[in-house]
PDB file of C-alpha atoms and ligand atoms in Angstrom:
ATOM      1  CA  MET A   1      13.688 -71.195 -25.072  1.00 76.00           C
ATOM      2  CA  SER A   2      10.715 -69.770 -23.652  1.00 86.00           C
ATOM      3  CA  LYS A   3      10.287 -70.488 -19.886  1.00 94.00           C
ATOM      4  CA  TYR A   4       6.329 -71.281 -20.841  1.00 97.00           C
ATOM      5  CA  LYS A   5       7.464 -73.951 -23.539  1.00 97.00           C
ATOM      6  CA  GLN A   6       6.321 -76.997 -21.288  1.00 97.00           C
ATOM      7  CA  ILE A   7       2.942 -75.770 -20.181  1.00 98.00           C
ATOM      8  CA  ARG A   8       2.106 -74.321 -23.641  1.00 98.00           C
ATOM      9  CA  GLU A   9       2.846 -77.893 -24.798  1.00 98.00           C
ATOM     10  CA  GLU A  10       1.024 -79.675 -21.902  1.00 98.00           C
ATOM     11  CA  ALA A  11      -1.968 -77.321 -22.619  1.00 98.00           C
ATOM     12  CA  TYR A  12      -2.024 -78.129 -26.308  1.00 98.00           C
ATOM     13  CA  GLU A  13      -1.932 -81.805 -25.936  1.00 98.00           C
ATOM     14  CA  ALA A  14      -4.625 -81.785 -23.283  1.00 98.00           C
ATOM     15  CA  ASN A  15      -6.857 -79.728 -25.542  1.00 98.00           C
ATOM     16  CA  MET A  16      -6.341 -81.965 -28.617  1.00 98.00           C
ATOM     17  CA  GLN A  17      -7.476 -84.887 -26.408  1.00 98.00           C
ATOM     18  CA  LEU A  18     -10.935 -83.435 -26.138  1.00 98.00           C
ATOM     19  CA  PRO A  19     -12.259 -83.636 -29.506  1.00 98.00           C
ATOM     20  CA  LYS A  20     -10.359 -86.934 -30.024  1.00 98.00           C
ATOM     21  CA  LEU A  21     -12.501 -88.251 -26.951  1.00 98.00           C
ATOM     22  CA  GLY A  22     -15.878 -86.663 -28.328  1.00 98.00           C
ATOM     23  CA  LEU A  23     -15.989 -84.267 -25.564  1.00 98.00           C
ATOM     24  CA  VAL A  24     -16.479 -81.119 -27.407  1.00 97.00           C
ATOM     25  CA  LEU A  25     -17.839 -79.680 -30.734  1.00 95.00           C
ATOM     26  CA  PHE A  26     -16.198 -77.023 -32.721  1.00 95.00           C
ATOM     27  CA  THR A  27     -14.688 -74.461 -30.333  1.00 96.00           C
ATOM     28  CA  PHE A  28     -16.565 -75.409 -27.212  1.00 97.00           C
ATOM     29  CA  GLY A  29     -14.426 -76.288 -23.837  1.00 97.00           C
ATOM     30  CA  ASN A  30     -10.866 -75.431 -22.938  1.00 98.00           C
ATOM     31  CA  VAL A  31      -8.075 -76.866 -21.118  1.00 98.00           C
ATOM     32  CA  SER A  32      -5.335 -75.286 -19.051  1.00 98.00           C
ATOM     33  CA  ALA A  33      -1.953 -76.188 -17.692  1.00 98.00           C
ATOM     34  CA  ALA A  34      -0.334 -74.599 -14.674  1.00 98.00           C
ATOM     35  CA  ASP A  35       3.190 -73.832 -13.618  1.00 98.00           C
ATOM     36  CA  ARG A  36       3.125 -73.374  -9.828  1.00 97.00           C
ATOM     37  CA  GLU A  37       6.654 -72.093  -9.644  1.00 97.00           C
ATOM     38  CA  LEU A  38       5.760 -69.349 -12.063  1.00 98.00           C
ATOM     39  CA  GLY A  39       2.531 -68.763 -10.875  1.00 98.00           C
ATOM     40  CA  VAL A  40       0.864 -68.781 -14.397  1.00 98.00           C
ATOM     41  CA  PHE A  41      -1.012 -71.236 -16.606  1.00 98.00           C
ATOM     42  CA  ALA A  42      -1.455 -71.871 -20.202  1.00 98.00           C
ATOM     43  CA  ILE A  43      -4.887 -71.807 -21.678  1.00 98.00           C
ATOM     44  CA  LYS A  44      -6.699 -72.448 -24.966  1.00 98.00           C
ATOM     45  CA  PRO A  45      -7.384 -69.139 -26.612  1.00 98.00           C
ATOM     46  CA  SER A  46     -10.897 -68.206 -27.184  1.00 98.00           C
ATOM     47  CA  GLY A  47     -13.060 -69.038 -30.256  1.00 97.00           C
ATOM     48  CA  VAL A  48     -10.058 -70.952 -31.956  1.00 97.00           C
ATOM     49  CA  PRO A  49     -11.109 -74.073 -33.492  1.00 97.00           C
ATOM     50  CA  TYR A  50      -9.082 -77.236 -32.280  1.00 97.00           C
ATOM     51  CA  GLU A  51      -7.671 -77.973 -35.722  1.00 97.00           C
ATOM     52  CA  GLU A  52      -6.165 -74.639 -35.782  1.00 98.00           C
ATOM     53  CA  LEU A  53      -4.519 -74.607 -32.205  1.00 98.00           C
ATOM     54  CA  SER A  54      -0.757 -74.991 -31.751  1.00 98.00           C
ATOM     55  CA  PRO A  55       1.542 -74.729 -28.437  1.00 98.00           C
ATOM     56  CA  LYS A  56       2.602 -71.158 -29.565  1.00 97.00           C
ATOM     57  CA  LYS A  57      -1.314 -69.991 -29.588  1.00 98.00           C
ATOM     58  CA  MET A  58      -1.840 -71.014 -25.879  1.00 98.00           C
ATOM     59  CA  VAL A  59      -2.164 -68.074 -23.755  1.00 98.00           C
ATOM     60  CA  ILE A  60      -0.162 -67.405 -20.828  1.00 98.00           C
ATOM     61  CA  VAL A  61      -2.243 -66.117 -17.701  1.00 98.00           C
ATOM     62  CA  ASP A  62      -1.433 -65.366 -14.065  1.00 98.00           C
ATOM     63  CA  PHE A  63      -3.479 -66.635 -11.088  1.00 98.00           C
ATOM     64  CA  GLU A  64      -5.371 -63.195 -11.105  1.00 97.00           C
ATOM     65  CA  GLY A  65      -6.653 -63.893 -14.624  1.00 96.00           C
ATOM     66  CA  VAL A  66      -4.311 -61.341 -16.196  1.00 97.00           C
ATOM     67  CA  THR A  67      -2.628 -62.154 -19.703  1.00 98.00           C
ATOM     68  CA  VAL A  68       1.139 -62.589 -19.239  1.00 98.00           C
ATOM     69  CA  GLU A  69       2.011 -63.403 -22.651  1.00 97.00           C
ATOM     70  CA  GLY A  70       0.008 -64.067 -25.892  1.00 96.00           C
ATOM     71  CA  LYS A  71      -1.298 -62.223 -28.780  1.00 94.00           C
ATOM     72  CA  LEU A  72      -4.851 -64.055 -28.745  1.00 98.00           C
ATOM     73  CA  ARG A  73      -7.476 -63.574 -26.419  1.00 98.00           C
ATOM     74  CA  PRO A  74      -7.676 -66.404 -23.777  1.00 98.00           C
ATOM     75  CA  SER A  75     -10.634 -68.611 -23.093  1.00 97.00           C
ATOM     76  CA  SER A  76     -13.815 -66.958 -22.069  1.00 95.00           C
ATOM     77  CA  ASP A  77     -13.589 -69.264 -18.801  1.00 96.00           C
ATOM     78  CA  THR A  78     -10.103 -68.110 -17.820  1.00 97.00           C
ATOM     79  CA  LEU A  79     -11.155 -66.353 -14.742  1.00 95.00           C
ATOM     80  CA  THR A  80     -12.740 -69.451 -13.598  1.00 96.00           C
ATOM     81  CA  HIS A  81      -9.433 -71.485 -14.095  1.00 98.00           C
ATOM     82  CA  ALA A  82      -7.561 -68.602 -12.164  1.00 98.00           C
ATOM     83  CA  VAL A  83      -9.622 -68.674  -9.421  1.00 96.00           C
ATOM     84  CA  LEU A  84      -9.323 -72.306  -8.899  1.00 98.00           C
ATOM     85  CA  TYR A  85      -5.496 -72.283  -9.557  1.00 98.00           C
ATOM     86  CA  LYS A  86      -5.394 -69.471  -6.959  1.00 98.00           C
ATOM     87  CA  HIS A  87      -7.128 -71.451  -4.087  1.00 98.00           C
ATOM     88  CA  TRP A  88      -6.383 -75.036  -4.926  1.00 98.00           C
ATOM     89  CA  GLU A  89      -2.800 -75.204  -4.588  1.00 98.00           C
ATOM     90  CA  LYS A  90      -2.260 -78.851  -5.681  1.00 98.00           C
ATOM     91  CA  VAL A  91      -4.218 -78.570  -9.008  1.00 98.00           C
ATOM     92  CA  GLY A  92      -2.069 -78.485 -12.058  1.00 98.00           C
ATOM     93  CA  GLY A  93      -4.707 -78.853 -14.833  1.00 98.00           C
ATOM     94  CA  ILE A  94      -8.473 -77.805 -15.266  1.00 99.00           C
ATOM     95  CA  VAL A  95     -10.940 -78.920 -18.016  1.00 98.00           C
ATOM     96  CA  HIS A  96     -14.161 -77.373 -19.047  1.00 98.00           C
ATOM     97  CA  THR A  97     -16.403 -79.308 -21.701  1.00 98.00           C
ATOM     98  CA  HIS A  98     -19.754 -78.801 -22.998  1.00 97.00           C
ATOM     99  CA  SER A  99     -20.081 -82.909 -23.262  1.00 98.00           C
ATOM    100  CA  THR A 100     -23.654 -83.995 -23.981  1.00 98.00           C
ATOM    101  CA  TYR A 101     -24.607 -86.158 -21.124  1.00 98.00           C
ATOM    102  CA  ALA A 102     -22.828 -84.205 -18.262  1.00 98.00           C
ATOM    103  CA  THR A 103     -24.145 -81.025 -19.719  1.00 98.00           C
ATOM    104  CA  ALA A 104     -27.741 -82.119 -19.851  1.00 98.00           C
ATOM    105  CA  TRP A 105     -27.428 -82.995 -16.319  1.00 98.00           C
ATOM    106  CA  ALA A 106     -25.954 -79.684 -15.373  1.00 98.00           C
ATOM    107  CA  GLN A 107     -28.992 -78.005 -17.281  1.00 97.00           C
ATOM    108  CA  THR A 108     -31.312 -79.858 -14.645  1.00 98.00           C
ATOM    109  CA  LEU A 109     -29.369 -78.598 -11.681  1.00 97.00           C
ATOM    110  CA  ARG A 110     -29.252 -82.195 -10.339  1.00 97.00           C
ATOM    111  CA  SER A 111     -26.495 -84.159  -8.743  1.00 98.00           C
ATOM    112  CA  ILE A 112     -25.673 -87.197 -10.534  1.00 98.00           C
ATOM    113  CA  PRO A 113     -26.733 -90.129  -8.107  1.00 97.00           C
ATOM    114  CA  ASN A 114     -24.118 -93.030  -7.474  1.00 96.00           C
ATOM    115  CA  TYR A 115     -25.921 -95.931  -9.159  1.00 96.00           C
ATOM    116  CA  GLY A 116     -22.961 -98.368  -9.642  1.00 95.00           C
ATOM    117  CA  THR A 117     -19.452 -99.487  -8.978  1.00 94.00           C
ATOM    118  CA  THR A 118     -18.370 -97.381 -12.500  1.00 94.00           C
ATOM    119  CA  HIS A 119     -19.248 -94.208 -10.693  1.00 95.00           C
ATOM    120  CA  ALA A 120     -18.035 -95.534  -7.376  1.00 92.00           C
ATOM    121  CA  ASP A 121     -14.477 -96.296  -9.038  1.00 91.00           C
ATOM    122  CA  HIS A 122     -13.898 -92.680  -9.372  1.00 92.00           C
ATOM    123  CA  THR A 123     -15.614 -90.888  -6.642  1.00 92.00           C
ATOM    124  CA  THR A 124     -17.950 -92.167  -3.793  1.00 92.00           C
ATOM    125  CA  VAL A 125     -20.306 -89.249  -3.856  1.00 95.00           C
ATOM    126  CA  ASP A 126     -23.365 -88.173  -5.948  1.00 97.00           C
ATOM    127  CA  ILE A 127     -21.371 -86.001  -8.514  1.00 98.00           C
ATOM    128  CA  PRO A 128     -22.620 -82.293  -7.334  1.00 98.00           C
ATOM    129  CA  CYS A 129     -24.022 -79.714  -9.403  1.00 98.00           C
ATOM    130  CA  ALA A 130     -22.984 -76.015  -8.471  1.00 97.00           C
ATOM    131  CA  PRO A 131     -25.996 -73.761  -8.390  1.00 92.00           C
ATOM    132  CA  PRO A 132     -26.379 -71.557 -11.763  1.00 87.00           C
ATOM    133  CA  MET A 133     -25.231 -68.061 -12.165  1.00 76.00           C
ATOM    134  CA  SER A 134     -26.602 -65.533  -9.317  1.00 74.00           C
ATOM    135  CA  ASP A 135     -27.653 -61.941 -10.165  1.00 79.00           C
ATOM    136  CA  GLU A 136     -24.495 -60.662  -8.455  1.00 73.00           C
ATOM    137  CA  MET A 137     -22.452 -63.015 -10.850  1.00 71.00           C
ATOM    138  CA  ILE A 138     -24.313 -61.833 -14.099  1.00 72.00           C
ATOM    139  CA  GLN A 139     -23.593 -58.372 -12.875  1.00 78.00           C
ATOM    140  CA  GLY A 140     -19.905 -59.069 -12.991  1.00 70.00           C
ATOM    141  CA  ASN A 141     -19.127 -59.088  -9.172  1.00 69.00           C
ATOM    142  CA  TYR A 142     -15.961 -61.274  -9.016  1.00 65.00           C
ATOM    143  CA  GLU A 143     -16.594 -62.792  -5.857  1.00 62.00           C
ATOM    144  CA  TYR A 144     -19.545 -64.664  -7.569  1.00 66.00           C
ATOM    145  CA  GLU A 145     -17.438 -65.801 -10.330  1.00 82.00           C
ATOM    146  CA  THR A 146     -18.055 -69.424 -11.662  1.00 92.00           C
ATOM    147  CA  GLY A 147     -14.729 -70.613  -9.786  1.00 94.00           C
ATOM    148  CA  PHE A 148     -16.195 -69.454  -6.551  1.00 92.00           C
ATOM    149  CA  GLN A 149     -19.699 -71.114  -7.468  1.00 92.00           C
ATOM    150  CA  ILE A 150     -17.456 -74.390  -7.665  1.00 96.00           C
ATOM    151  CA  MET A 151     -15.588 -73.856  -4.549  1.00 96.00           C
ATOM    152  CA  ASN A 152     -18.386 -72.856  -2.501  1.00 93.00           C
ATOM    153  CA  CYS A 153     -20.503 -75.908  -3.858  1.00 96.00           C
ATOM    154  CA  LEU A 154     -17.743 -78.348  -2.856  1.00 97.00           C
ATOM    155  CA  ALA A 155     -17.252 -76.574   0.617  1.00 96.00           C
ATOM    156  CA  GLU A 156     -20.854 -76.674   1.509  1.00 96.00           C
ATOM    157  CA  LYS A 157     -20.889 -80.347   0.869  1.00 96.00           C
ATOM    158  CA  GLY A 158     -17.784 -80.821   2.766  1.00 96.00           C
ATOM    159  CA  PHE A 159     -15.991 -82.480  -0.088  1.00 96.00           C
ATOM    160  CA  SER A 160     -12.297 -81.801  -0.762  1.00 96.00           C
ATOM    161  CA  TYR A 161     -11.121 -80.966  -4.244  1.00 97.00           C
ATOM    162  CA  GLU A 162      -8.457 -83.702  -4.001  1.00 96.00           C
ATOM    163  CA  GLU A 163     -10.956 -86.217  -3.537  1.00 93.00           C
ATOM    164  CA  VAL A 164     -13.830 -84.834  -5.798  1.00 97.00           C
ATOM    165  CA  GLU A 165     -12.369 -83.772  -8.875  1.00 98.00           C
ATOM    166  CA  MET A 166     -15.272 -83.015 -10.958  1.00 98.00           C
ATOM    167  CA  ILE A 167     -18.605 -80.985 -10.811  1.00 98.00           C
ATOM    168  CA  LEU A 168     -21.480 -79.631 -12.891  1.00 98.00           C
ATOM    169  CA  VAL A 169     -22.288 -75.917 -13.152  1.00 97.00           C
ATOM    170  CA  GLY A 170     -25.970 -75.458 -13.014  1.00 96.00           C
ATOM    171  CA  ASN A 171     -27.342 -74.183 -16.339  1.00 94.00           C
ATOM    172  CA  HIS A 172     -23.797 -74.523 -17.818  1.00 95.00           C
ATOM    173  CA  ALA A 173     -21.711 -77.561 -18.076  1.00 97.00           C
ATOM    174  CA  PRO A 174     -18.887 -79.606 -16.255  1.00 98.00           C
ATOM    175  CA  PHE A 175     -15.476 -78.707 -14.955  1.00 98.00           C
ATOM    176  CA  THR A 176     -12.969 -81.144 -14.024  1.00 98.00           C
ATOM    177  CA  TRP A 177      -9.229 -80.834 -12.456  1.00 98.00           C
ATOM    178  CA  GLY A 178      -6.398 -82.930 -11.575  1.00 98.00           C
ATOM    179  CA  LYS A 179      -2.739 -82.643 -10.466  1.00 98.00           C
ATOM    180  CA  THR A 180      -2.147 -82.834 -14.195  1.00 98.00           C
ATOM    181  CA  PRO A 181      -4.010 -81.622 -17.218  1.00 98.00           C
ATOM    182  CA  ALA A 182      -3.841 -85.391 -18.395  1.00 98.00           C
ATOM    183  CA  LYS A 183      -5.503 -86.327 -15.158  1.00 98.00           C
ATOM    184  CA  ALA A 184      -8.242 -83.355 -15.683  1.00 98.00           C
ATOM    185  CA  VAL A 185      -9.055 -84.749 -19.132  1.00 98.00           C
ATOM    186  CA  TYR A 186      -9.425 -88.309 -17.789  1.00 98.00           C
ATOM    187  CA  ASN A 187     -11.818 -86.924 -15.243  1.00 98.00           C
ATOM    188  CA  SER A 188     -13.797 -85.088 -18.131  1.00 98.00           C
ATOM    189  CA  ALA A 189     -14.176 -88.514 -19.913  1.00 98.00           C
ATOM    190  CA  VAL A 190     -15.045 -90.346 -17.018  1.00 98.00           C
ATOM    191  CA  LEU A 191     -17.726 -87.755 -15.824  1.00 98.00           C
ATOM    192  CA  GLU A 192     -19.224 -87.810 -19.326  1.00 98.00           C
ATOM    193  CA  ASN A 193     -19.245 -91.774 -19.354  1.00 98.00           C
ATOM    194  CA  ILE A 194     -20.966 -91.747 -15.861  1.00 98.00           C
ATOM    195  CA  ALA A 195     -23.449 -88.975 -16.756  1.00 98.00           C
ATOM    196  CA  HIS A 196     -24.535 -91.222 -20.053  1.00 98.00           C
ATOM    197  CA  MET A 197     -24.677 -94.402 -17.821  1.00 98.00           C
ATOM    198  CA  ALA A 198     -26.837 -92.496 -15.011  1.00 98.00           C
ATOM    199  CA  TYR A 199     -29.231 -91.120 -17.791  1.00 98.00           C
ATOM    200  CA  LEU A 200     -29.861 -94.561 -19.352  1.00 98.00           C
ATOM    201  CA  SER A 201     -30.267 -96.174 -16.024  1.00 97.00           C
ATOM    202  CA  GLU A 202     -32.909 -93.714 -15.015  1.00 97.00           C
ATOM    203  CA  GLN A 203     -34.759 -94.242 -18.494  1.00 97.00           C
ATOM    204  CA  ILE A 204     -34.667 -98.096 -17.910  1.00 97.00           C
ATOM    205  CA  ARG A 205     -35.964 -97.858 -14.322  1.00 95.00           C
ATOM    206  CA  PRO A 206     -37.389 -94.330 -13.471  1.00 93.00           C
ATOM    207  CA  HIS A 207     -36.946 -93.599  -9.699  1.00 88.00           C
ATOM    208  CA  ASN A 208     -33.894 -96.148  -9.778  1.00 90.00           C
ATOM    209  CA  PRO A 209     -32.554 -96.619  -6.354  1.00 92.00           C
ATOM    210  CA  LYS A 210     -28.983 -95.294  -5.685  1.00 93.00           C
ATOM    211  CA  MET A 211     -26.115 -97.860  -4.738  1.00 92.00           C
ATOM    212  CA  LYS A 212     -26.317 -98.720  -1.092  1.00 93.00           C
ATOM    213  CA  ASP A 213     -23.391 -96.614   0.795  1.00 91.00           C
ATOM    214  CA  ALA A 214     -22.184 -99.687   2.535  1.00 91.00           C
ATOM    215  CA  LEU A 215     -21.607-101.369  -0.932  1.00 91.00           C
ATOM    216  CA  ILE A 216     -19.851 -98.138  -2.160  1.00 90.00           C
ATOM    217  CA  LYS A 217     -17.539 -98.258   0.775  1.00 90.00           C
ATOM    218  CA  LYS A 218     -16.790-101.697   0.364  1.00 89.00           C
ATOM    219  CA  HIS A 219     -16.202-101.514  -3.377  1.00 89.00           C
ATOM    220  CA  PHE A 220     -14.009 -98.305  -2.988  1.00 89.00           C
ATOM    221  CA  GLU A 221     -11.772 -99.497  -0.384  1.00 90.00           C
ATOM    222  CA  ARG A 222     -11.329-102.700  -2.066  1.00 90.00           C
ATOM    223  CA  LYS A 223     -10.006-100.688  -5.195  1.00 88.00           C
ATOM    224  CA  HIS A 224      -8.240 -97.811  -3.282  1.00 89.00           C
ATOM    225  CA  GLY A 225      -7.269 -99.528   0.001  1.00 92.00           C
ATOM    226  CA  PRO A 226      -8.548 -99.304   3.399  1.00 90.00           C
ATOM    227  CA  ASP A 227      -9.640 -96.299   4.862  1.00 86.00           C
ATOM    228  CA  SER A 228      -9.791 -94.607   1.486  1.00 88.00           C
ATOM    229  CA  TYR A 229     -13.480 -94.096   1.745  1.00 86.00           C
ATOM    230  CA  TYR A 230     -14.802 -90.352   1.942  1.00 83.00           C
ATOM    231  CA  GLY A 231     -18.491 -90.793   1.192  1.00 77.00           C
ATOM    232  CA  GLN A 232     -21.368 -88.353   1.961  1.00 67.00           C
TER     233      GLN A 232
HETATM  234  O1  5SP B   1     -18.751 -72.397 -21.659  1.00 64.76           O
HETATM  235  C1  5SP B   1     -18.803 -71.645 -22.669  1.00 64.76           C
HETATM  236  C2  5SP B   1     -19.783 -71.056 -23.703  1.00 64.76           C
HETATM  237  O2  5SP B   1     -21.136 -71.405 -23.179  1.00 64.76           O
HETATM  238  C3  5SP B   1     -17.272 -71.484 -23.039  1.00 64.76           C
HETATM  239  O3  5SP B   1     -16.394 -72.749 -22.442  1.00 64.76           O
HETATM  240  C4  5SP B   1     -17.295 -71.971 -24.609  1.00 64.76           C
HETATM  241  O4  5SP B   1     -17.760 -73.413 -24.858  1.00 64.76           O
HETATM  242  C5  5SP B   1     -15.717 -72.231 -25.125  1.00 64.76           C
HETATM  243  O5  5SP B   1     -15.326 -70.772 -25.090  1.00 64.76           O
HETATM  244  P1  5SP B   1     -13.838 -70.231 -25.398  1.00 64.76           P
HETATM  245  O6  5SP B   1     -13.031 -71.100 -24.413  1.00 64.76           O
HETATM  246  O7  5SP B   1     -13.528 -70.697 -26.759  1.00 64.76           O
HETATM  247  O8  5SP B   1     -13.812 -68.697 -24.993  1.00 64.76           O
END
C-alpha cells in the first residue's frame, strides 16, 4: 500500500466538498492534506474538473514545493500551500477557493468587519486582507510568494495562524487552513457565509457600525470559555 494513500484520500474527500458546498466553479480552487511525518502534502492536480478527480490523481509534493509522486501537474497554488506548511507546523490542511462573496471582498482589498455574533463565533477579529501581489512577486521572487503575503499580513496584525484560520488575498481570493483538511474546508464555508452577510449588512445600512469589542469578547468567551478572547 502506498505510504501516501491516507493523504491522497483525505485531499480527495476535502476537494470534493468544495463544489458540494458551492464554493467553487469548474476547476477553481484547491485543497491539500499534509503528512507531517513524511514531510509532504497531497494536492489537487491543476486544471482537472472536480468530477474527474480521484485519490490517485492527487499529486504528492514536499514542503519546498517539489513534486515527489504523481503524473499530473500540481495546482498552480502549490507553492503557497508549501510555504504555509513549511512555516506553520500545526497546519494539516489548506483550502483555496474563489467563492463569490469572499472573493468580492478580496478584490476590494478590504478586511471583513466584525458585524455580528455569526462572525464572532469563529473569529474575534476583522478577517484580514493581505496586500495584492507586489512587483517583486510578479517577477517571481520566491520570498514574495503568496504564502509569505499571507504570513506577513497575519504577523503585522499580531494574529496567530492557530487563532485566525482564514484570510483574503488582495485582488485574488480567500485561503483558509486548519489542523485537518476538513477543518480548513469548514473555515472556507464559514468565511463565505460571513462575507455574504457582511456585504448584505452594508447594503442594508451603509457605514454600518461594527460590533462593540466588549460584546465580541463577552460572546466569544461565553462560547469558547474564559480567557479565550484574542481580539485586535
Ligand atoms: O487562483 C487561481 C486562479 O486565479 C487558482 O486557484 C485556480 O482557481 C485553480 O488553479 P489550479 O489549482 O487548477 O491550478
